């Protein structure tokens, strides 16, 4: 079903007006406009934008600006995600609702009544609601209510090639049959070509418009450290961000518990989150983090999808995730406000062995999961620009030589003085122990440790025994990883991976190839260099005192309304307010993220805070707050 044609100037104005009026934004982000047009023209689409790229607007706005009065259905995997989006929309004056099991009967009746009377523009549901029990009748109602398009959020969940396959998403394949004449739109942050094509096939999209955004997140500062004294490493990072929000991802629940209580004991407001906690505790902890009552969330991967706290300043992985997709998505939760944030991966080669075992036990060890794991290992042990590696992984090109925002480009990795000799020591130990041992044993020999296994095999009699006795174990592991990554060594698959030399390794052992090895970062990595791209999301010109006063006010409003603070205002909005210090409602509308509805709703409170902060008496004329009096 296609939108009636509008003269293009009027159409432009209509979209722009909605953008400023409801969202308070000045311009579209890359590809948002194209995604909206595809929808309005009734054309299927696959939209791939990184986390924080602004996908929601792409499916929210078309529902609002349609001239035919129809509405849009959004399929989203998580109730919490839906609730936040609906709260945010309603706060901006858009009529939206979610239908899910947590609604009270009278709330449900209200949503149905709104749909019957065509008052609702956006309806959020889970896949189960749509294709589970009772789905047939529900789909028939959707047609009666004038459904115009379906947007599938987190669409990679439909693909078995992806890293987050959800069986209930598979059943969405029937959407096309049920709704042959409306457009279907898939949204995801993570899609290699294979996943992208799988999404389009599974949903039976018809010649979809494929829109793929730039994957680089220049404000994120990536670092990788070999894990050694993990608490100290974490503490150093957390201490760099006093009173700022951060997430620490751990692989196991036990690690989550122990790190959270340790940080708490140090006086940080840290909370645990994992699937083994009672529902109520989990919800409480998540809310405390989103409401800015807690700074640090220590969590397993169970935490995160749809976490829209935009001012997360760091994401630490205390162990490697199982795919680059996971890493990109989890680390991508940092810095959604566009301000500088850091992502630190603390890893050890043993993480990957552990993952293989865990995946094997859960029956998930497949060629796909092994490949994803190997790619992650390559990222971790990599000695190239991290931004480049990530961007290229997602099939895009990176055109800068120096990102100025990763450990490699910031030259935090030190080149080893005589890498050839060091490599020879390691490679020759692998050969002398018969190429049938794992990294732990090879390292024991190099460090001269007479373990039972070492003595039983008489490996303490080898000439390489104890050659690197002074070297810390983590550093040595790092070199083995680098040699593996540079294809001098090969780590076999299976539950007990062993190290073997490749052809390149044989050449290197003879001292006939170039090898570059890097020492892991010095204890205190320097801060990133200043960016020079004039990004508006900076602290330039921001009155910090006023920012804090506004933040306090936001917390109070959020509390009173029972919504997370970012639903009230994003940090970017607070910063812009604390920079421009508006004194009139018209000036308020010039600030980032403030549309007419927000100005009407919260303008008086904000202007009060600014006035109080400046120590001025209240002189505002209440009539001046009428949002219908447009700025000239
Ligand atoms: P995604 O779903 O792609 O991760 P969101 O839709 O949550 O991203 O948007 C990320 C952030 O960017 C949100 O804070 C949102 O308010 C903001 N945003 C989206 N579009 C724009 C825009 N055109 N101008 C300014 N900010 C925007």
XYZ file of C-alpha atoms and ligand atoms in Angstrom:
659
model
C 0.000 0.000 0.000
C 1.584 3.229 -1.105
C 1.340 6.680 0.378
C -0.395 9.248 -1.797
C 2.187 11.379 -3.567
C 2.920 14.679 -1.907
C 4.711 17.565 -3.515
C 8.253 17.040 -2.370
C 8.694 20.373 -0.626
C 5.547 19.785 1.408
C 6.640 16.232 2.117
C 10.050 17.432 3.288
C 8.468 19.988 5.518
C 6.109 17.421 6.983
C 8.912 15.064 7.940
C 11.039 17.832 9.277
C 8.225 19.267 11.263
C 7.590 15.880 12.902
C 11.295 15.502 13.644
C 11.485 18.761 15.543
C 8.011 18.719 17.032
C 7.972 15.217 18.467
C 11.626 14.345 18.851
C 13.277 17.725 19.141
C 16.030 16.803 16.659
C 17.317 19.154 14.025
C 18.275 16.728 11.326
C 18.101 13.115 10.314
C 20.978 10.820 11.022
C 22.504 8.956 8.076
C 20.023 6.601 6.385
C 17.090 7.477 8.626
C 15.464 9.498 5.905
C 16.003 6.752 3.315
C 14.564 4.136 5.679
C 11.501 6.295 6.336
C 10.936 6.889 2.623
C 11.144 3.155 1.866
C 8.474 2.558 4.461
C 6.214 5.349 3.213
C 6.515 4.024 -0.309
C 5.471 0.581 0.876
C 8.784 -0.962 -0.015
C 10.264 -3.770 2.091
C 13.596 -2.961 3.683
C 16.545 -4.289 5.643
C 18.121 -1.558 7.730
C 21.449 -2.245 9.368
C 22.608 0.504 11.701
C 25.032 0.126 14.575
C 23.777 0.317 18.145
C 22.939 3.931 18.817
C 22.532 4.632 15.101
C 18.907 5.654 15.523
C 16.915 2.715 14.225
C 13.797 3.398 16.291
C 13.060 6.660 14.534
C 13.105 4.800 11.193
C 10.029 2.809 12.107
C 8.396 5.244 14.505
C 8.181 8.240 12.243
C 6.467 6.562 9.263
C 3.588 5.567 11.521
C 3.219 9.145 12.619
C 3.412 10.964 9.297
C 1.289 8.606 7.206
C -1.651 10.310 5.593
C -3.809 7.203 5.445
C -4.408 6.852 9.166
C -2.989 3.337 9.339
C -0.695 2.127 12.050
C 2.550 0.214 12.356
C 3.321 -2.967 14.234
C 6.702 -3.300 15.880
C 7.991 -6.723 16.793
C 10.482 -6.591 19.581
C 11.952 -9.432 21.611
C 11.858 -7.948 25.084
C 9.151 -6.497 27.237
C 11.502 -4.026 28.916
C 12.633 -2.722 25.558
C 9.054 -2.165 24.480
C 8.072 -0.448 27.655
C 10.919 2.035 27.397
C 10.142 2.859 23.805
C 6.437 3.259 24.442
C 7.101 5.445 27.506
C 9.463 7.577 25.448
C 6.933 7.968 22.621
C 4.055 8.811 24.887
C 6.232 11.368 26.684
C 6.860 12.989 23.297
C 3.172 13.082 22.451
C 2.978 10.074 20.116
C 0.177 7.590 20.676
C 1.820 4.225 21.093
C 1.078 1.087 23.077
C 2.437 -2.343 23.848
C 0.353 -5.475 24.117
C 1.925 -8.043 26.354
C 1.289 -10.389 29.209
C 2.220 -7.838 31.843
C -0.827 -5.637 31.112
C -3.698 -5.533 33.580
C -7.107 -6.391 32.031
C -8.291 -2.781 32.019
C -5.036 -1.608 30.433
C -5.475 -4.215 27.737
C -9.052 -3.087 27.128
C -7.843 0.477 26.777
C -5.281 -0.512 24.150
C -7.929 -2.424 22.196
C -10.293 0.530 22.401
C -7.581 2.862 21.094
C -6.939 0.511 18.200
C -10.647 0.130 17.441
C -10.975 3.859 17.253
C -7.822 4.261 15.218
C -6.135 6.362 17.849
C -3.020 4.254 18.145
C -0.171 4.813 15.702
C 2.359 2.262 16.909
C 1.740 -1.081 18.506
C 4.553 -3.103 20.054
C 4.287 -6.862 20.467
C 6.603 -9.828 21.053
C 6.910 -12.506 18.359
C 5.078 -14.976 20.612
C 2.090 -12.685 20.788
C 1.896 -12.525 17.024
C 2.590 -16.101 16.004
C 2.027 -18.029 19.250
C -1.272 -19.363 20.649
C -4.178 -17.160 19.724
C -2.072 -15.483 17.054
C -4.585 -16.214 14.271
C -7.369 -14.165 15.788
C -4.940 -11.432 16.700
C -3.619 -11.180 13.159
C -7.171 -10.897 11.852
C -7.761 -7.983 14.236
C -4.606 -6.300 13.027
C -6.021 -6.219 9.516
C -9.289 -4.730 10.742
C -7.413 -2.044 12.630
C -5.708 -0.902 9.433
C -2.210 -2.304 9.785
C 0.108 -0.673 7.236
C 3.550 -2.056 7.977
C 5.452 -4.435 10.217
C 8.886 -3.595 11.580
C 10.942 -6.460 12.976
C 13.443 -5.112 15.491
C 16.580 -7.125 16.392
C 15.922 -9.021 13.183
C 19.190 -10.986 13.342
C 17.431 -13.184 15.919
C 15.736 -14.875 12.966
C 18.994 -16.200 11.525
C 20.728 -19.365 12.541
C 23.917 -17.920 11.073
C 23.779 -15.133 13.585
C 24.863 -15.032 17.161
C 21.497 -14.648 18.820
C 19.151 -17.038 17.122
C 15.713 -17.207 18.759
C 13.414 -19.995 17.610
C 10.298 -17.894 18.127
C 11.646 -15.419 15.561
C 11.768 -18.193 12.972
C 8.031 -18.377 13.046
C 7.812 -14.828 11.800
C 8.474 -16.324 8.375
C 4.697 -16.598 8.022
C 4.178 -12.841 8.198
C 4.425 -12.416 4.464
C 1.628 -14.933 3.864
C -0.572 -13.361 6.486
C -0.037 -9.836 5.293
C 0.699 -10.076 1.584
C 0.002 -6.444 0.833
C 1.823 -4.518 3.501
C 5.510 -3.770 3.722
C 7.878 -5.573 6.089
C 10.977 -3.922 7.490
C 13.846 -5.635 9.252
C 16.150 -3.759 11.645
C 19.362 -4.970 13.174
C 22.652 -3.668 14.517
C 24.574 -6.718 13.584
C 24.666 -8.296 10.228
C 27.348 -9.782 8.169
C 26.279 -10.360 4.576
C 25.230 -13.927 5.324
C 22.946 -12.916 8.179
C 21.547 -10.016 6.179
C 20.618 -12.248 3.286
C 19.180 -14.831 5.614
C 16.935 -12.214 7.220
C 15.603 -11.155 3.819
C 14.981 -14.781 2.817
C 13.364 -15.836 6.050
C 10.960 -12.907 6.034
C 10.316 -13.394 2.307
C 11.079 -9.765 1.636
C 10.351 -8.557 -1.891
C 13.298 -6.735 -3.478
C 13.990 -4.986 -0.214
C 15.732 -1.674 0.013
C 18.952 -2.609 1.800
C 20.394 0.234 3.863
C 23.636 -0.346 5.697
C 25.038 2.332 7.938
C 28.629 3.075 8.786
C 29.739 0.706 11.481
C 32.528 2.670 12.977
C 31.839 4.304 16.321
C 34.573 6.930 16.445
C 33.747 8.020 19.991
C 34.510 4.573 21.379
C 38.025 3.948 22.534
C 38.912 0.262 22.188
C 41.573 -1.504 24.211
C 42.508 -5.130 24.683
C 44.554 -6.297 27.677
C 45.714 -9.770 28.470
C 44.020 -10.615 31.734
C 46.439 -10.527 34.624
C 45.409 -9.439 38.099
C 41.916 -8.819 36.793
C 40.694 -6.898 39.828
C 43.506 -4.403 39.569
C 42.879 -4.023 35.883
C 39.188 -3.395 36.445
C 39.799 -1.072 39.320
C 42.071 1.101 37.252
C 39.413 1.515 34.601
C 36.569 2.121 37.035
C 38.696 4.691 38.879
C 39.127 6.600 35.645
C 35.361 7.172 35.655
C 34.260 8.368 39.080
C 30.462 8.642 39.339
C 30.072 7.608 35.734
C 28.102 4.683 34.404
C 29.749 1.477 33.289
C 28.999 -2.153 32.557
C 31.325 -5.025 33.401
C 30.522 -8.210 31.513
C 31.591 -11.546 32.972
C 31.232 -15.007 31.510
C 29.897 -16.748 34.633
C 27.373 -15.903 37.318
C 29.910 -16.636 40.003
C 32.272 -14.033 38.590
C 29.419 -11.541 38.453
C 28.604 -12.046 42.121
C 32.168 -11.868 43.289
C 33.114 -8.787 41.267
C 29.947 -6.918 42.182
C 30.404 -7.426 45.896
C 34.088 -6.597 45.680
C 33.367 -3.303 43.876
C 30.593 -2.558 46.297
C 33.042 -3.081 49.154
C 35.322 -0.516 47.533
C 32.532 2.020 47.734
C 31.289 1.888 44.150
C 27.582 1.614 43.595
C 27.770 -1.730 41.830
C 24.996 -4.262 41.291
C 24.943 -7.794 39.902
C 22.750 -8.987 37.038
C 22.459 -12.516 35.703
C 19.791 -15.001 34.749
C 20.179 -16.922 38.020
C 18.913 -14.045 40.182
C 15.242 -13.927 41.166
C 13.185 -11.932 38.648
C 12.396 -9.229 41.169
C 16.060 -8.685 42.064
C 17.040 -8.549 38.444
C 14.384 -6.025 37.652
C 15.265 -3.939 40.678
C 18.949 -3.891 39.782
C 18.279 -3.032 36.174
C 15.978 -0.213 37.177
C 18.508 1.135 39.672
C 21.094 1.271 36.909
C 18.751 2.859 34.379
C 17.502 5.354 36.958
C 21.096 6.340 37.693
C 20.933 5.175 41.284
C 23.734 2.701 40.554
C 26.846 3.390 38.512
C 28.231 -0.019 37.734
C 26.374 -3.028 36.447
C 28.305 -6.278 36.730
C 26.520 -8.715 34.467
C 26.451 -11.691 32.197
C 25.218 -11.292 28.637
C 21.713 -11.666 30.038
C 21.941 -7.923 30.619
C 21.691 -5.535 27.829
C 19.496 -5.936 24.835
C 17.628 -2.697 24.639
C 19.533 -0.974 27.417
C 19.052 2.608 26.450
C 21.065 4.389 29.115
C 22.899 6.657 26.751
C 25.612 7.944 29.100
C 27.469 4.692 29.700
C 31.114 5.745 29.780
C 32.803 2.355 29.771
C 32.129 -1.284 29.030
C 34.635 -3.787 30.379
C 34.668 -7.429 29.368
C 36.316 -9.412 32.143
C 36.444 -12.354 29.751
C 36.132 -12.679 26.018
C 32.645 -12.933 24.537
C 31.999 -15.707 22.087
C 31.785 -13.717 18.891
C 32.761 -10.388 17.407
C 29.031 -9.775 16.958
C 28.540 -10.113 20.697
C 31.525 -7.920 21.374
C 30.380 -5.228 19.006
C 26.891 -5.233 20.425
C 27.880 -5.323 24.085
C 30.706 -2.814 23.827
C 28.434 -0.703 21.624
C 26.259 0.043 24.638
C 28.904 2.546 25.678
C 28.695 6.129 24.499
C 25.354 6.112 22.753
C 25.186 9.835 23.409
C 28.108 10.266 21.021
C 30.524 11.311 23.751
C 33.821 9.613 24.330
C 33.604 6.239 26.077
C 35.961 3.315 26.477
C 35.614 -0.376 25.773
C 38.178 -2.650 27.321
C 38.465 -6.345 26.638
C 40.389 -8.308 29.279
C 41.043 -11.726 27.858
C 43.149 -14.796 28.098
C 43.694 -17.563 25.560
C 41.984 -19.888 28.014
C 38.685 -18.017 27.505
C 38.324 -19.614 24.111
C 39.037 -23.108 25.375
C 36.409 -22.520 28.018
C 33.872 -21.283 25.490
C 34.408 -24.345 23.327
C 33.751 -26.547 26.325
C 30.664 -24.616 27.349
C 29.236 -24.604 23.845
C 29.970 -28.281 23.528
C 28.142 -29.027 26.759
C 25.115 -26.995 25.735
C 25.021 -28.650 22.313
C 25.740 -25.353 20.556
C 29.184 -26.191 19.244
C 28.706 -26.028 15.488
C 30.848 -24.960 12.560
C 29.197 -21.543 12.825
C 29.886 -21.108 16.530
C 33.492 -22.288 16.103
C 34.072 -19.845 13.289
C 32.572 -16.995 15.326
C 34.816 -17.916 18.243
C 37.945 -18.014 16.106
C 37.130 -14.590 14.679
C 36.800 -13.240 18.199
C 40.125 -14.766 19.156
C 41.692 -13.068 16.194
C 40.312 -9.710 17.284
C 41.616 -10.179 20.829
C 45.123 -11.180 19.847
C 45.167 -8.719 16.970
C 47.843 -6.139 16.483
C 46.086 -3.727 14.151
C 43.762 -0.785 14.565
C 40.750 -2.083 16.488
C 38.326 0.202 14.690
C 39.609 -1.050 11.379
C 39.303 -4.708 12.374
C 35.727 -4.254 13.584
C 34.624 -2.246 10.588
C 36.190 -4.690 8.159
C 34.650 -7.601 9.983
C 31.261 -6.186 9.111
C 32.239 -5.930 5.485
C 33.007 -2.225 5.305
C 36.159 -0.339 4.498
C 37.975 1.879 6.940
C 39.627 4.792 5.244
C 41.687 6.345 8.027
C 45.248 5.414 8.926
C 44.972 6.423 12.523
C 41.725 6.223 14.478
C 43.303 7.969 17.498
C 40.995 5.858 19.651
C 42.408 2.398 20.171
C 45.387 0.883 21.964
C 47.101 0.194 18.652
C 46.792 3.677 17.172
C 47.553 5.296 20.521
C 50.763 3.291 20.510
C 50.045 1.722 23.857
C 51.411 -1.569 22.591
C 55.190 -1.706 22.735
C 57.142 -3.447 20.018
C 59.328 -6.205 21.392
C 63.033 -5.521 20.806
C 64.075 -8.867 19.340
C 60.861 -10.572 18.216
C 62.574 -13.195 16.065
C 64.513 -14.701 18.982
C 61.472 -14.591 21.241
C 59.353 -16.320 18.574
C 62.067 -18.937 18.070
C 62.069 -19.777 21.768
C 58.327 -20.338 21.756
C 58.160 -22.168 18.421
C 61.032 -24.425 19.269
C 59.413 -25.413 22.570
C 56.280 -26.363 20.673
C 58.373 -28.555 18.347
C 60.473 -30.088 21.109
C 57.428 -31.073 23.136
C 56.135 -32.942 20.086
C 53.423 -30.518 18.878
C 50.921 -32.345 21.017
C 50.470 -30.034 24.004
C 48.255 -27.114 24.819
C 49.370 -23.600 25.612
C 49.478 -24.172 29.391
C 52.046 -26.930 29.154
C 54.222 -25.128 26.608
C 54.240 -22.094 28.881
C 55.123 -24.208 31.909
C 58.176 -25.515 30.043
C 59.252 -22.053 28.897
C 58.908 -20.682 32.398
C 60.797 -23.619 33.871
C 58.013 -25.031 36.024
C 58.504 -28.682 36.971
C 54.868 -29.746 37.050
C 53.973 -33.426 37.230
C 53.329 -33.501 33.545
C 56.567 -31.722 32.721
C 58.660 -34.143 34.711
C 56.673 -37.214 33.623
C 57.467 -36.352 30.000
C 61.022 -35.337 30.896
C 60.339 -31.919 29.390
C 62.460 -30.360 32.124
C 65.439 -31.805 30.283
C 64.706 -29.859 27.105
C 67.142 -27.079 26.182
C 64.296 -24.587 26.093
C 63.195 -25.406 29.653
C 63.168 -22.220 31.715
C 64.290 -19.999 28.814
C 61.662 -17.402 29.724
C 61.538 -17.968 33.452
C 61.284 -14.278 34.260
C 58.367 -13.531 32.002
C 54.871 -13.088 33.531
C 52.521 -15.802 32.419
C 49.988 -13.394 30.905
C 52.638 -11.729 28.795
C 53.789 -15.064 27.493
C 50.246 -16.085 26.683
C 49.898 -12.859 24.749
C 52.873 -13.762 22.542
C 51.549 -17.249 21.889
C 48.229 -15.664 20.871
C 49.990 -13.248 18.567
C 51.967 -16.045 16.931
C 48.723 -17.935 16.426
C 47.073 -14.893 15.007
C 49.935 -14.252 12.632
C 49.653 -17.861 11.436
C 52.976 -19.109 12.771
C 51.174 -21.372 15.190
C 47.945 -23.244 14.881
C 45.690 -24.195 17.725
C 43.749 -27.356 16.907
C 40.024 -27.647 17.543
C 38.534 -30.037 20.038
C 38.207 -30.133 23.782
C 41.999 -30.220 24.283
C 43.449 -27.915 21.668
C 47.163 -28.388 21.047
C 49.695 -26.044 19.496
C 51.359 -26.951 16.221
C 53.644 -25.133 13.810
C 52.332 -24.003 10.444
C 54.584 -23.839 7.363
C 55.125 -20.190 8.213
C 56.091 -21.249 11.726
C 58.749 -23.587 10.376
C 60.234 -20.732 8.343
C 60.136 -18.417 11.343
C 61.846 -21.022 13.487
C 64.726 -20.962 11.026
C 64.862 -17.204 11.470
C 63.793 -16.658 7.872
C 60.642 -14.591 8.273
C 59.697 -11.271 9.696
C 57.885 -11.447 12.992
C 56.454 -8.525 14.920
C 55.470 -9.030 18.531
C 53.986 -6.488 20.849
C 54.106 -6.195 24.558
C 50.758 -5.632 26.184
C 49.933 -2.109 27.293
C 51.837 -0.232 29.912
C 50.077 0.001 33.246
C 48.300 3.306 32.696
C 47.238 3.786 29.135
C 47.214 7.417 28.126
C 43.962 9.166 27.438
C 42.950 9.362 23.849
C 43.984 12.281 21.743
C 41.568 15.093 21.144
C 39.176 14.529 18.315
C 39.054 17.284 15.773
C 35.882 16.528 13.861
C 33.758 19.158 15.585
C 31.325 16.624 17.048
C 28.439 18.482 18.697
C 28.174 15.932 21.499
C 31.036 17.296 23.549
C 31.477 19.056 26.843
C 32.652 22.209 25.069
C 31.054 25.255 26.627
C 28.949 23.196 29.023
C 28.424 24.679 32.479
C 29.097 21.598 34.592
C 27.401 22.992 37.675
C 24.228 23.666 35.745
C 24.457 20.253 34.101
C 24.478 18.633 37.543
C 21.550 20.784 38.689
C 19.573 19.738 35.607
C 20.528 16.149 36.136
C 19.233 16.296 39.664
C 15.973 17.747 38.400
C 15.737 15.011 35.784
C 16.184 12.340 38.448
C 13.346 13.849 40.463
C 11.003 14.056 37.497
C 11.857 10.512 36.423
C 11.254 9.275 39.908
C 7.929 11.014 40.238
C 6.783 9.596 36.906
C 8.209 6.130 37.364
C 10.225 6.209 34.145
C 13.978 5.973 33.534
C 15.771 9.336 33.355
C 16.589 9.058 29.660
C 12.881 8.981 28.885
C 12.703 12.458 30.430
C 15.817 13.842 28.708
C 18.993 12.399 27.268
C 22.359 13.608 28.569
C 22.909 15.352 25.251
C 19.843 17.450 25.914
C 21.023 18.323 29.432
C 24.416 19.276 28.046
C 22.896 21.471 25.380
C 20.703 23.143 27.988
C 23.727 23.715 30.229
C 25.567 25.169 27.254
C 22.879 27.450 25.841
C 21.256 28.301 29.189
C 17.911 29.217 27.625
C 15.772 31.735 29.461
C 12.633 31.707 27.327
C 10.444 28.927 25.934
C 11.523 29.850 22.432
C 15.169 29.454 23.298
C 14.260 26.153 24.879
C 12.957 24.836 21.581
C 16.390 25.477 20.046
C 17.947 22.935 22.372
C 18.761 19.415 21.299
C 16.037 16.861 21.942
C 13.312 19.334 22.961
C 10.187 19.324 20.829
C 6.980 21.249 21.397
C 5.490 18.583 23.625
C 8.545 18.354 25.871
C 8.792 22.140 26.032
C 5.194 22.356 27.124
C 5.516 19.545 29.596
C 8.880 20.229 31.181
C 9.812 23.730 29.997
C 8.651 25.531 33.140
C 10.587 23.191 35.425
C 13.745 23.461 33.338
C 13.598 27.233 33.114
C 13.136 27.336 36.880
C 16.244 25.259 37.434
C 18.259 27.497 35.129
C 16.930 30.624 36.784
C 17.649 29.271 40.251
C 21.107 28.327 39.169
C 21.765 31.818 37.893
C 20.271 33.211 41.077
C 17.579 35.185 39.214
C 14.040 35.926 40.386
C 11.077 34.311 38.624
C 9.923 36.731 35.919
C 8.602 34.398 33.257
C 5.175 35.073 31.891
C 3.310 31.760 32.035
C 1.496 32.536 28.774
C 4.822 32.614 27.061
C 4.990 28.862 27.508
C 2.310 28.125 24.937
C 4.047 25.787 22.488
C 1.702 26.769 19.692
C 3.505 30.118 19.532
C 6.190 28.878 17.163
C 9.621 30.442 17.229
C 10.064 33.000 14.515
P 19.387 2.081 17.978
O 18.023 1.461 18.184
O 19.807 2.096 16.555
O 20.426 1.521 18.885
P 18.116 4.417 18.993
O 16.946 4.438 18.085
O 17.911 3.946 20.383
O 19.297 3.590 18.349
O 18.773 5.857 18.988
C 19.987 6.091 19.646
C 20.019 7.488 20.221
O 20.094 8.450 19.182
C 18.796 7.811 21.021
O 19.242 8.505 22.145
C 17.992 8.690 20.109
O 17.181 9.556 20.838
C 19.073 9.424 19.332
N 18.662 9.846 17.973
C 18.024 9.115 17.046
N 17.824 9.809 15.912
C 18.357 11.027 16.107
C 18.472 12.222 15.302
N 18.003 12.284 14.058
N 19.085 13.286 15.853
C 19.560 13.235 17.112
N 19.482 12.162 17.927
C 18.889 11.064 17.444
